[in-house]
Amino acid sequence: MENQRGRESSGGMRLSEVVAECVKRWFRDTLKEAKAGDINMQVLVAQMYYTGYGVPRDAQMGRIWLTRASRSRSSVWKVCDKHPGYNASDSDSDELKGEN
């Protein structure tokens, strides 16, 4: 514990700060790929906007990115309220389980 306090006072970062920075970096990297046309990354950016993961929560931006992704794959609308990383194929699998 003493060692951790020493690091914090000497300019080190807390774990929560490191994690927050990693999440923000993940969003920036994902956004770059989404802008380049990667549909999976477009869905992920939308989920991140909807949940506020790595970026301030913004449902309108989430819809914009899902609309862009849905031009190629309409099933993306099934995942708009899911956590980042949940994809349409997961959603489709859940529906198939319910039908059996």
PDB file as gemmi writes it, atoms N, CA and C in Angstrom:
CRYST1    1.000    1.000    1.000  90.00  90.00  90.00 P 1                      
ATOM      1  N   MET A   1       0.823  -1.184   0.000  1.00  0.00           N  
ATOM      2  CA  MET A   1       0.000   0.000   0.000  1.00  0.00           C  
ATOM      3  C   MET A   1       0.871   1.253   0.000  1.00  0.00           C  
ATOM      4  N   GLU A   2       1.914   1.244   0.815  1.00  0.00           N  
ATOM      5  CA  GLU A   2       2.818   2.390   0.874  1.00  0.00           C  
ATOM      6  C   GLU A   2       3.456   2.649  -0.479  1.00  0.00           C  
ATOM      7  N   ASN A   3       3.830   1.574  -1.162  1.00  0.00           N  
ATOM      8  CA  ASN A   3       4.452   1.712  -2.477  1.00  0.00           C  
ATOM      9  C   ASN A   3       3.489   2.365  -3.468  1.00  0.00           C  
ATOM     10  N   GLN A   4       2.207   1.989  -3.422  1.00  0.00           N  
ATOM     11  CA  GLN A   4       1.213   2.578  -4.317  1.00  0.00           C  
ATOM     12  C   GLN A   4       1.050   4.069  -4.041  1.00  0.00           C  
ATOM     13  N   ARG A   5       0.987   4.458  -2.796  1.00  0.00           N  
ATOM     14  CA  ARG A   5       0.871   5.880  -2.452  1.00  0.00           C  
ATOM     15  C   ARG A   5       2.061   6.658  -2.968  1.00  0.00           C  
ATOM     16  N   GLY A   6       3.222   6.070  -2.852  1.00  0.00           N  
ATOM     17  CA  GLY A   6       4.428   6.717  -3.342  1.00  0.00           C  
ATOM     18  C   GLY A   6       4.377   6.957  -4.838  1.00  0.00           C  
ATOM     19  N   ARG A   7       3.883   5.997  -5.588  1.00  0.00           N  
ATOM     20  CA  ARG A   7       3.768   6.141  -7.041  1.00  0.00           C  
ATOM     21  C   ARG A   7       2.767   7.228  -7.409  1.00  0.00           C  
ATOM     22  N   GLU A   8       1.634   7.266  -6.698  1.00  0.00           N  
ATOM     23  CA  GLU A   8       0.618   8.282  -6.994  1.00  0.00           C  
ATOM     24  C   GLU A   8       1.158   9.682  -6.751  1.00  0.00           C  
ATOM     25  N   SER A   9       1.889   9.871  -5.671  1.00  0.00           N  
ATOM     26  CA  SER A   9       2.403  11.202  -5.367  1.00  0.00           C  
ATOM     27  C   SER A   9       3.573  11.578  -6.272  1.00  0.00           C  
ATOM     28  N   SER A  10       4.236  10.587  -6.859  1.00  0.00           N  
ATOM     29  CA  SER A  10       5.371  10.887  -7.738  1.00  0.00           C  
ATOM     30  C   SER A  10       4.949  11.014  -9.195  1.00  0.00           C  
ATOM     31  N   GLY A  11       3.664  11.110  -9.459  1.00  0.00           N  
ATOM     32  CA  GLY A  11       3.197  11.333 -10.824  1.00  0.00           C  
ATOM     33  C   GLY A  11       2.681  10.091 -11.515  1.00  0.00           C  
ATOM     34  N   GLY A  12       2.666   8.943 -10.850  1.00  0.00           N  
ATOM     35  CA  GLY A  12       2.126   7.726 -11.449  1.00  0.00           C  
ATOM     36  C   GLY A  12       0.620   7.808 -11.586  1.00  0.00           C  
ATOM     37  N   MET A  13       0.073   6.927 -12.411  1.00  0.00           N  
ATOM     38  CA  MET A  13      -1.377   6.931 -12.633  1.00  0.00           C  
ATOM     39  C   MET A  13      -2.038   5.835 -11.816  1.00  0.00           C  
ATOM     40  N   ARG A  14      -3.225   6.111 -11.357  1.00  0.00           N  
ATOM     41  CA  ARG A  14      -4.028   5.093 -10.693  1.00  0.00           C  
ATOM     42  C   ARG A  14      -4.530   4.116 -11.741  1.00  0.00           C  
ATOM     43  N   LEU A  15      -4.834   2.907 -11.302  1.00  0.00           N  
ATOM     44  CA  LEU A  15      -5.336   1.888 -12.217  1.00  0.00           C  
ATOM     45  C   LEU A  15      -6.593   2.366 -12.932  1.00  0.00           C  
ATOM     46  N   SER A  16      -7.497   3.015 -12.221  1.00  0.00           N  
ATOM     47  CA  SER A  16      -8.735   3.490 -12.846  1.00  0.00           C  
ATOM     48  C   SER A  16      -8.443   4.487 -13.959  1.00  0.00           C  
ATOM     49  N   GLU A  17      -7.421   5.304 -13.785  1.00  0.00           N  
ATOM     50  CA  GLU A  17      -7.043   6.260 -14.828  1.00  0.00           C  
ATOM     51  C   GLU A  17      -6.452   5.550 -16.039  1.00  0.00           C  
ATOM     52  N   VAL A  18      -5.656   4.527 -15.788  1.00  0.00           N  
ATOM     53  CA  VAL A  18      -5.068   3.747 -16.870  1.00  0.00           C  
ATOM     54  C   VAL A  18      -6.159   3.068 -17.680  1.00  0.00           C  
ATOM     55  N   VAL A  19      -7.110   2.453 -16.982  1.00  0.00           N  
ATOM     56  CA  VAL A  19      -8.220   1.771 -17.658  1.00  0.00           C  
ATOM     57  C   VAL A  19      -9.048   2.763 -18.459  1.00  0.00           C  
ATOM     58  N   ALA A  20      -9.355   3.912 -17.864  1.00  0.00           N  
ATOM     59  CA  ALA A  20     -10.147   4.927 -18.568  1.00  0.00           C  
ATOM     60  C   ALA A  20      -9.430   5.384 -19.837  1.00  0.00           C  
ATOM     61  N   GLU A  21      -8.133   5.568 -19.759  1.00  0.00           N  
ATOM     62  CA  GLU A  21      -7.362   5.982 -20.939  1.00  0.00           C  
ATOM     63  C   GLU A  21      -7.357   4.886 -22.007  1.00  0.00           C  
ATOM     64  N   CYS A  22      -7.253   3.635 -21.593  1.00  0.00           N  
ATOM     65  CA  CYS A  22      -7.295   2.522 -22.550  1.00  0.00           C  
ATOM     66  C   CYS A  22      -8.642   2.448 -23.260  1.00  0.00           C  
ATOM     67  N   VAL A  23      -9.722   2.663 -22.517  1.00  0.00           N  
ATOM     68  CA  VAL A  23     -11.066   2.624 -23.102  1.00  0.00           C  
ATOM     69  C   VAL A  23     -11.220   3.766 -24.111  1.00  0.00           C  
ATOM     70  N   LYS A  24     -10.726   4.944 -23.764  1.00  0.00           N  
ATOM     71  CA  LYS A  24     -10.795   6.077 -24.697  1.00  0.00           C  
ATOM     72  C   LYS A  24      -9.983   5.796 -25.950  1.00  0.00           C  
ATOM     73  N   ARG A  25      -8.809   5.202 -25.764  1.00  0.00           N  
ATOM     74  CA  ARG A  25      -7.968   4.856 -26.919  1.00  0.00           C  
ATOM     75  C   ARG A  25      -8.660   3.803 -27.786  1.00  0.00           C  
ATOM     76  N   TRP A  26      -9.335   2.832 -27.137  1.00  0.00           N  
ATOM     77  CA  TRP A  26     -10.069   1.815 -27.890  1.00  0.00           C  
ATOM     78  C   TRP A  26     -11.145   2.484 -28.737  1.00  0.00           C  
ATOM     79  N   PHE A  27     -11.859   3.452 -28.141  1.00  0.00           N  
ATOM     80  CA  PHE A  27     -12.879   4.154 -28.906  1.00  0.00           C  
ATOM     81  C   PHE A  27     -12.256   4.867 -30.109  1.00  0.00           C  
ATOM     82  N   ARG A  28     -11.172   5.601 -29.896  1.00  0.00           N  
ATOM     83  CA  ARG A  28     -10.532   6.337 -30.997  1.00  0.00           C  
ATOM     84  C   ARG A  28     -10.080   5.400 -32.114  1.00  0.00           C  
ATOM     85  N   ASP A  29      -9.478   4.270 -31.755  1.00  0.00           N  
ATOM     86  CA  ASP A  29      -9.027   3.299 -32.754  1.00  0.00           C  
ATOM     87  C   ASP A  29     -10.211   2.687 -33.501  1.00  0.00           C  
ATOM     88  N   THR A  30     -11.274   2.392 -32.758  1.00  0.00           N  
ATOM     89  CA  THR A  30     -12.478   1.819 -33.364  1.00  0.00           C  
ATOM     90  C   THR A  30     -13.127   2.816 -34.304  1.00  0.00           C  
ATOM     91  N   LEU A  31     -13.194   4.072 -33.899  1.00  0.00           N  
ATOM     92  CA  LEU A  31     -13.776   5.117 -34.736  1.00  0.00           C  
ATOM     93  C   LEU A  31     -13.006   5.255 -36.049  1.00  0.00           C  
ATOM     94  N   LYS A  32     -11.699   5.171 -35.976  1.00  0.00           N  
ATOM     95  CA  LYS A  32     -10.870   5.264 -37.181  1.00  0.00           C  
ATOM     96  C   LYS A  32     -11.223   4.147 -38.165  1.00  0.00           C  
ATOM     97  N   GLU A  33     -11.359   2.929 -37.674  1.00  0.00           N  
ATOM     98  CA  GLU A  33     -11.718   1.790 -38.526  1.00  0.00           C  
ATOM     99  C   GLU A  33     -13.154   1.918 -39.040  1.00  0.00           C  
ATOM    100  N   ALA A  34     -14.044   2.427 -38.205  1.00  0.00           N  
ATOM    101  CA  ALA A  34     -15.446   2.623 -38.616  1.00  0.00           C  
ATOM    102  C   ALA A  34     -15.522   3.627 -39.759  1.00  0.00           C  
ATOM    103  N   LYS A  35     -14.776   4.718 -39.635  1.00  0.00           N  
ATOM    104  CA  LYS A  35     -14.769   5.733 -40.689  1.00  0.00           C  
ATOM    105  C   LYS A  35     -14.192   5.183 -41.987  1.00  0.00           C  
ATOM    106  N   ALA A  36     -13.310   4.189 -41.872  1.00  0.00           N  
ATOM    107  CA  ALA A  36     -12.712   3.566 -43.058  1.00  0.00           C  
ATOM    108  C   ALA A  36     -13.656   2.566 -43.717  1.00  0.00           C  
ATOM    109  N   GLY A  37     -14.834   2.309 -43.083  1.00  0.00           N  
ATOM    110  CA  GLY A  37     -15.832   1.461 -43.713  1.00  0.00           C  
ATOM    111  C   GLY A  37     -16.027   0.090 -43.106  1.00  0.00           C  
ATOM    112  N   ASP A  38     -15.335  -0.246 -42.030  1.00  0.00           N  
ATOM    113  CA  ASP A  38     -15.488  -1.553 -41.391  1.00  0.00           C  
ATOM    114  C   ASP A  38     -16.842  -1.604 -40.665  1.00  0.00           C  
ATOM    115  N   ILE A  39     -17.728  -2.441 -41.161  1.00  0.00           N  
ATOM    116  CA  ILE A  39     -19.094  -2.524 -40.618  1.00  0.00           C  
ATOM    117  C   ILE A  39     -19.090  -2.956 -39.161  1.00  0.00           C  
ATOM    118  N   ASN A  40     -18.271  -3.930 -38.813  1.00  0.00           N  
ATOM    119  CA  ASN A  40     -18.227  -4.378 -37.419  1.00  0.00           C  
ATOM    120  C   ASN A  40     -17.794  -3.250 -36.493  1.00  0.00           C  
ATOM    121  N   MET A  41     -16.845  -2.456 -36.932  1.00  0.00           N  
ATOM    122  CA  MET A  41     -16.386  -1.329 -36.120  1.00  0.00           C  
ATOM    123  C   MET A  41     -17.441  -0.222 -36.063  1.00  0.00           C  
ATOM    124  N   GLN A  42     -18.236  -0.068 -37.118  1.00  0.00           N  
ATOM    125  CA  GLN A  42     -19.339   0.894 -37.105  1.00  0.00           C  
ATOM    126  C   GLN A  42     -20.357   0.499 -36.038  1.00  0.00           C  
ATOM    127  N   VAL A  43     -20.650  -0.780 -35.956  1.00  0.00           N  
ATOM    128  CA  VAL A  43     -21.582  -1.267 -34.930  1.00  0.00           C  
ATOM    129  C   VAL A  43     -20.993  -1.044 -33.544  1.00  0.00           C  
ATOM    130  N   LEU A  44     -19.716  -1.343 -33.385  1.00  0.00           N  
ATOM    131  CA  LEU A  44     -19.076  -1.165 -32.095  1.00  0.00           C  
ATOM    132  C   LEU A  44     -19.071   0.306 -31.672  1.00  0.00           C  
ATOM    133  N   VAL A  45     -18.780   1.198 -32.602  1.00  0.00           N  
ATOM    134  CA  VAL A  45     -18.825   2.634 -32.295  1.00  0.00           C  
ATOM    135  C   VAL A  45     -20.240   3.027 -31.860  1.00  0.00           C  
ATOM    136  N   ALA A  46     -21.240   2.521 -32.552  1.00  0.00           N  
ATOM    137  CA  ALA A  46     -22.628   2.824 -32.172  1.00  0.00           C  
ATOM    138  C   ALA A  46     -22.909   2.344 -30.748  1.00  0.00           C  
ATOM    139  N   GLN A  47     -22.499   1.122 -30.428  1.00  0.00           N  
ATOM    140  CA  GLN A  47     -22.714   0.591 -29.085  1.00  0.00           C  
ATOM    141  C   GLN A  47     -21.982   1.438 -28.040  1.00  0.00           C  
ATOM    142  N   MET A  48     -20.784   1.874 -28.383  1.00  0.00           N  
ATOM    143  CA  MET A  48     -20.018   2.697 -27.451  1.00  0.00           C  
ATOM    144  C   MET A  48     -20.720   4.038 -27.207  1.00  0.00           C  
ATOM    145  N   TYR A  49     -21.264   4.618 -28.262  1.00  0.00           N  
ATOM    146  CA  TYR A  49     -22.018   5.861 -28.085  1.00  0.00           C  
ATOM    147  C   TYR A  49     -23.277   5.623 -27.260  1.00  0.00           C  
ATOM    148  N   TYR A  50     -24.009   4.557 -27.568  1.00  0.00           N  
ATOM    149  CA  TYR A  50     -25.247   4.281 -26.839  1.00  0.00           C  
ATOM    150  C   TYR A  50     -25.007   4.068 -25.353  1.00  0.00           C  
ATOM    151  N   THR A  51     -23.895   3.410 -25.004  1.00  0.00           N  
ATOM    152  CA  THR A  51     -23.633   3.078 -23.599  1.00  0.00           C  
ATOM    153  C   THR A  51     -22.728   4.078 -22.897  1.00  0.00           C  
ATOM    154  N   GLY A  52     -22.085   4.954 -23.657  1.00  0.00           N  
ATOM    155  CA  GLY A  52     -21.149   5.891 -23.054  1.00  0.00           C  
ATOM    156  C   GLY A  52     -19.834   5.236 -22.680  1.00  0.00           C  
ATOM    157  N   TYR A  53     -19.456   4.229 -23.415  1.00  0.00           N  
ATOM    158  CA  TYR A  53     -18.231   3.477 -23.130  1.00  0.00           C  
ATOM    159  C   TYR A  53     -17.062   4.071 -23.913  1.00  0.00           C  
ATOM    160  N   GLY A  54     -16.192   4.796 -23.226  1.00  0.00           N  
ATOM    161  CA  GLY A  54     -15.035   5.405 -23.875  1.00  0.00           C  
ATOM    162  C   GLY A  54     -15.311   6.744 -24.523  1.00  0.00           C  
ATOM    163  N   VAL A  55     -16.556   7.165 -24.449  1.00  0.00           N  
ATOM    164  CA  VAL A  55     -17.000   8.410 -25.081  1.00  0.00           C  
ATOM    165  C   VAL A  55     -18.272   8.844 -24.340  1.00  0.00           C  
ATOM    166  N   PRO A  56     -18.559  10.138 -24.281  1.00  0.00           N  
ATOM    167  CA  PRO A  56     -19.820  10.543 -23.641  1.00  0.00           C  
ATOM    168  C   PRO A  56     -21.028   9.903 -24.336  1.00  0.00           C  
ATOM    169  N   ARG A  57     -21.997   9.479 -23.542  1.00  0.00           N  
ATOM    170  CA  ARG A  57     -23.199   8.832 -24.082  1.00  0.00           C  
ATOM    171  C   ARG A  57     -23.896   9.783 -25.048  1.00  0.00           C  
ATOM    172  N   ASP A  58     -24.240   9.263 -26.241  1.00  0.00           N  
ATOM    173  CA  ASP A  58     -24.885  10.081 -27.268  1.00  0.00           C  
ATOM    174  C   ASP A  58     -25.703   9.161 -28.173  1.00  0.00           C  
ATOM    175  N   ALA A  59     -26.980   9.017 -27.860  1.00  0.00           N  
ATOM    176  CA  ALA A  59     -27.857   8.113 -28.606  1.00  0.00           C  
ATOM    177  C   ALA A  59     -27.987   8.532 -30.074  1.00  0.00           C  
ATOM    178  N   GLN A  60     -27.973   9.828 -30.336  1.00  0.00           N  
ATOM    179  CA  GLN A  60     -28.092  10.293 -31.720  1.00  0.00           C  
ATOM    180  C   GLN A  60     -26.895   9.823 -32.553  1.00  0.00           C  
ATOM    181  N   MET A  61     -25.684   9.947 -31.998  1.00  0.00           N  
ATOM    182  CA  MET A  61     -24.500   9.467 -32.725  1.00  0.00           C  
ATOM    183  C   MET A  61     -24.553   7.946 -32.871  1.00  0.00           C  
ATOM    184  N   GLY A  62     -25.075   7.268 -31.865  1.00  0.00           N  
ATOM    185  CA  GLY A  62     -25.233   5.816 -31.958  1.00  0.00           C  
ATOM    186  C   GLY A  62     -26.137   5.436 -33.122  1.00  0.00           C  
ATOM    187  N   ARG A  63     -27.245   6.146 -33.263  1.00  0.00           N  
ATOM    188  CA  ARG A  63     -28.171   5.880 -34.382  1.00  0.00           C  
ATOM    189  C   ARG A  63     -27.515   6.173 -35.723  1.00  0.00           C  
ATOM    190  N   ILE A  64     -26.743   7.242 -35.786  1.00  0.00           N  
ATOM    191  CA  ILE A  64     -26.063   7.588 -37.041  1.00  0.00           C  
ATOM    192  C   ILE A  64     -25.140   6.448 -37.469  1.00  0.00           C  
ATOM    193  N   TRP A  65     -24.354   5.930 -36.521  1.00  0.00           N  
ATOM    194  CA  TRP A  65     -23.428   4.850 -36.871  1.00  0.00           C  
ATOM    195  C   TRP A  65     -24.164   3.545 -37.188  1.00  0.00           C  
ATOM    196  N   LEU A  66     -25.255   3.258 -36.480  1.00  0.00           N  
ATOM    197  CA  LEU A  66     -26.022   2.049 -36.816  1.00  0.00           C  
ATOM    198  C   LEU A  66     -26.683   2.184 -38.180  1.00  0.00           C  
ATOM    199  N   THR A  67     -27.151   3.369 -38.505  1.00  0.00           N  
ATOM    200  CA  THR A  67     -27.743   3.592 -39.825  1.00  0.00           C  
ATOM    201  C   THR A  67     -26.714   3.328 -40.912  1.00  0.00           C  
ATOM    202  N   ARG A  68     -25.512   3.820 -40.697  1.00  0.00           N  
ATOM    203  CA  ARG A  68     -24.440   3.603 -41.674  1.00  0.00           C  
ATOM    204  C   ARG A  68     -24.152   2.107 -41.830  1.00  0.00           C  
ATOM    205  N   ALA A  69     -24.042   1.403 -40.714  1.00  0.00           N  
ATOM    206  CA  ALA A  69     -23.760  -0.035 -40.763  1.00  0.00           C  
ATOM    207  C   ALA A  69     -24.921  -0.821 -41.349  1.00  0.00           C  
ATOM    208  N   SER A  70     -26.147  -0.360 -41.121  1.00  0.00           N  
ATOM    209  CA  SER A  70     -27.323  -1.113 -41.577  1.00  0.00           C  
ATOM    210  C   SER A  70     -27.485  -1.095 -43.095  1.00  0.00           C  
ATOM    211  N   ARG A  71     -26.790  -0.215 -43.755  1.00  0.00           N  
ATOM    212  CA  ARG A  71     -26.842  -0.203 -45.220  1.00  0.00           C  
ATOM    213  C   ARG A  71     -26.319  -1.511 -45.799  1.00  0.00           C  
ATOM    214  N   SER A  72     -25.425  -2.156 -45.058  1.00  0.00           N  
ATOM    215  CA  SER A  72     -24.862  -3.433 -45.509  1.00  0.00           C  
ATOM    216  C   SER A  72     -25.443  -4.624 -44.759  1.00  0.00           C  
ATOM    217  N   ARG A  73     -25.894  -4.392 -43.519  1.00  0.00           N  
ATOM    218  CA  ARG A  73     -26.385  -5.507 -42.704  1.00  0.00           C  
ATOM    219  C   ARG A  73     -27.499  -5.006 -41.792  1.00  0.00           C  
ATOM    220  N   SER A  74     -28.734  -5.282 -42.159  1.00  0.00           N  
ATOM    221  CA  SER A  74     -29.881  -4.749 -41.415  1.00  0.00           C  
ATOM    222  C   SER A  74     -29.994  -5.307 -39.999  1.00  0.00           C  
ATOM    223  N   SER A  75     -29.394  -6.438 -39.726  1.00  0.00           N  
ATOM    224  CA  SER A  75     -29.507  -7.040 -38.396  1.00  0.00           C  
ATOM    225  C   SER A  75     -28.794  -6.235 -37.314  1.00  0.00           C  
ATOM    226  N   VAL A  76     -28.011  -5.225 -37.680  1.00  0.00           N  
ATOM    227  CA  VAL A  76     -27.288  -4.450 -36.673  1.00  0.00           C  
ATOM    228  C   VAL A  76     -28.227  -3.734 -35.721  1.00  0.00           C  
ATOM    229  N   TRP A  77     -29.456  -3.451 -36.120  1.00  0.00           N  
ATOM    230  CA  TRP A  77     -30.393  -2.748 -35.238  1.00  0.00           C  
ATOM    231  C   TRP A  77     -30.741  -3.572 -34.007  1.00  0.00           C  
ATOM    232  N   LYS A  78     -30.527  -4.875 -34.073  1.00  0.00           N  
ATOM    233  CA  LYS A  78     -30.829  -5.745 -32.931  1.00  0.00           C  
ATOM    234  C   LYS A  78     -29.866  -5.545 -31.774  1.00  0.00           C  
ATOM    235  N   VAL A  79     -28.729  -4.906 -32.012  1.00  0.00           N  
ATOM    236  CA  VAL A  79     -27.701  -4.819 -30.985  1.00  0.00           C  
ATOM    237  C   VAL A  79     -27.496  -3.413 -30.438  1.00  0.00           C  
ATOM    238  N   CYS A  80     -28.317  -2.472 -30.826  1.00  0.00           N  
ATOM    239  CA  CYS A  80     -28.075  -1.085 -30.434  1.00  0.00           C  
ATOM    240  C   CYS A  80     -28.071  -0.886 -28.923  1.00  0.00           C  
ATOM    241  N   ASP A  81     -28.845  -1.674 -28.187  1.00  0.00           N  
ATOM    242  CA  ASP A  81     -28.901  -1.485 -26.739  1.00  0.00           C  
ATOM    243  C   ASP A  81     -28.030  -2.482 -25.981  1.00  0.00           C  
ATOM    244  N   LYS A  82     -27.181  -3.208 -26.694  1.00  0.00           N  
ATOM    245  CA  LYS A  82     -26.305  -4.204 -26.075  1.00  0.00           C  
ATOM    246  C   LYS A  82     -24.972  -3.574 -25.696  1.00  0.00           C  
ATOM    247  N   HIS A  83     -24.239  -4.264 -24.824  1.00  0.00           N  
ATOM    248  CA  HIS A  83     -22.934  -3.778 -24.411  1.00  0.00           C  
ATOM    249  C   HIS A  83     -21.948  -3.842 -25.578  1.00  0.00           C  
ATOM    250  N   PRO A  84     -20.925  -2.990 -25.571  1.00  0.00           N  
ATOM    251  CA  PRO A  84     -19.931  -3.017 -26.652  1.00  0.00           C  
ATOM    252  C   PRO A  84     -19.317  -4.405 -26.804  1.00  0.00           C  
ATOM    253  N   GLY A  85     -19.283  -4.857 -28.033  1.00  0.00           N  
ATOM    254  CA  GLY A  85     -18.740  -6.173 -28.323  1.00  0.00           C  
ATOM    255  C   GLY A  85     -19.810  -7.211 -28.632  1.00  0.00           C  
ATOM    256  N   TYR A  86     -21.060  -6.956 -28.230  1.00  0.00           N  
ATOM    257  CA  TYR A  86     -22.165  -7.857 -28.543  1.00  0.00           C  
ATOM    258  C   TYR A  86     -22.511  -7.625 -29.998  1.00  0.00           C  
ATOM    259  N   ASN A  87     -22.511  -8.678 -30.807  1.00  0.00           N  
ATOM    260  CA  ASN A  87     -22.744  -8.456 -32.231  1.00  0.00           C  
ATOM    261  C   ASN A  87     -24.040  -9.081 -32.722  1.00  0.00           C  
ATOM    262  N   ALA A  88     -24.386  -8.768 -33.941  1.00  0.00           N  
ATOM    263  CA  ALA A  88     -25.665  -9.220 -34.505  1.00  0.00           C  
ATOM    264  C   ALA A  88     -25.744 -10.725 -34.579  1.00  0.00           C  
ATOM    265  N   SER A  89     -24.640 -11.398 -34.817  1.00  0.00           N  
ATOM    266  CA  SER A  89     -24.704 -12.851 -34.884  1.00  0.00           C  
ATOM    267  C   SER A  89     -25.048 -13.428 -33.514  1.00  0.00           C  
ATOM    268  N   ASP A  90     -24.591 -12.786 -32.418  1.00  0.00           N  
ATOM    269  CA  ASP A  90     -24.998 -13.209 -31.079  1.00  0.00           C  
ATOM    270  C   ASP A  90     -26.499 -13.075 -30.925  1.00  0.00           C  
ATOM    271  N   SER A  91     -27.044 -11.958 -31.387  1.00  0.00           N  
ATOM    272  CA  SER A  91     -28.470 -11.690 -31.295  1.00  0.00           C  
ATOM    273  C   SER A  91     -29.257 -12.717 -32.104  1.00  0.00           C  
ATOM    274  N   ASP A  92     -28.786 -13.004 -33.314  1.00  0.00           N  
ATOM    275  CA  ASP A  92     -29.456 -13.984 -34.161  1.00  0.00           C  
ATOM    276  C   ASP A  92     -29.463 -15.355 -33.492  1.00  0.00           C  
ATOM    277  N   SER A  93     -28.360 -15.720 -32.838  1.00  0.00           N  
ATOM    278  CA  SER A  93     -28.282 -17.011 -32.158  1.00  0.00           C  
ATOM    279  C   SER A  93     -29.291 -17.078 -31.019  1.00  0.00           C  
ATOM    280  N   ASP A  94     -29.464 -15.974 -30.296  1.00  0.00           N  
ATOM    281  CA  ASP A  94     -30.427 -15.950 -29.198  1.00  0.00           C  
ATOM    282  C   ASP A  94     -31.833 -16.181 -29.721  1.00  0.00           C  
ATOM    283  N   GLU A  95     -32.157 -15.594 -30.871  1.00  0.00           N  
ATOM    284  CA  GLU A  95     -33.483 -15.772 -31.436  1.00  0.00           C  
ATOM    285  C   GLU A  95     -33.712 -17.219 -31.863  1.00  0.00           C  
ATOM    286  N   LEU A  96     -32.702 -17.853 -32.425  1.00  0.00           N  
ATOM    287  CA  LEU A  96     -32.837 -19.241 -32.847  1.00  0.00           C  
ATOM    288  C   LEU A  96     -33.071 -20.147 -31.639  1.00  0.00           C  
ATOM    289  N   LYS A  97     -32.408 -19.873 -30.529  1.00  0.00           N  
ATOM    290  CA  LYS A  97     -32.584 -20.668 -29.319  1.00  0.00           C  
ATOM    291  C   LYS A  97     -34.027 -20.576 -28.823  1.00  0.00           C  
ATOM    292  N   GLY A  98     -34.589 -19.387 -28.928  1.00  0.00           N  
ATOM    293  CA  GLY A  98     -35.961 -19.179 -28.460  1.00  0.00           C  
ATOM    294  C   GLY A  98     -37.000 -19.859 -29.335  1.00  0.00           C  
ATOM    295  N   GLU A  99     -36.649 -20.117 -30.603  1.00  0.00           N  
ATOM    296  CA  GLU A  99     -37.599 -20.734 -31.524  1.00  0.00           C  
ATOM    297  C   GLU A  99     -37.657 -22.246 -31.349  1.00  0.00           C  
ATOM    298  N   ASN A 100     -36.622 -22.839 -30.789  1.00  0.00           N  
ATOM    299  CA  ASN A 100     -36.571 -24.306 -30.651  1.00  0.00           C  
ATOM    300  C   ASN A 100     -37.347 -24.791 -29.468  1.00  0.00           C  
TER     301      ASN A 100                                                      
END                                                                             
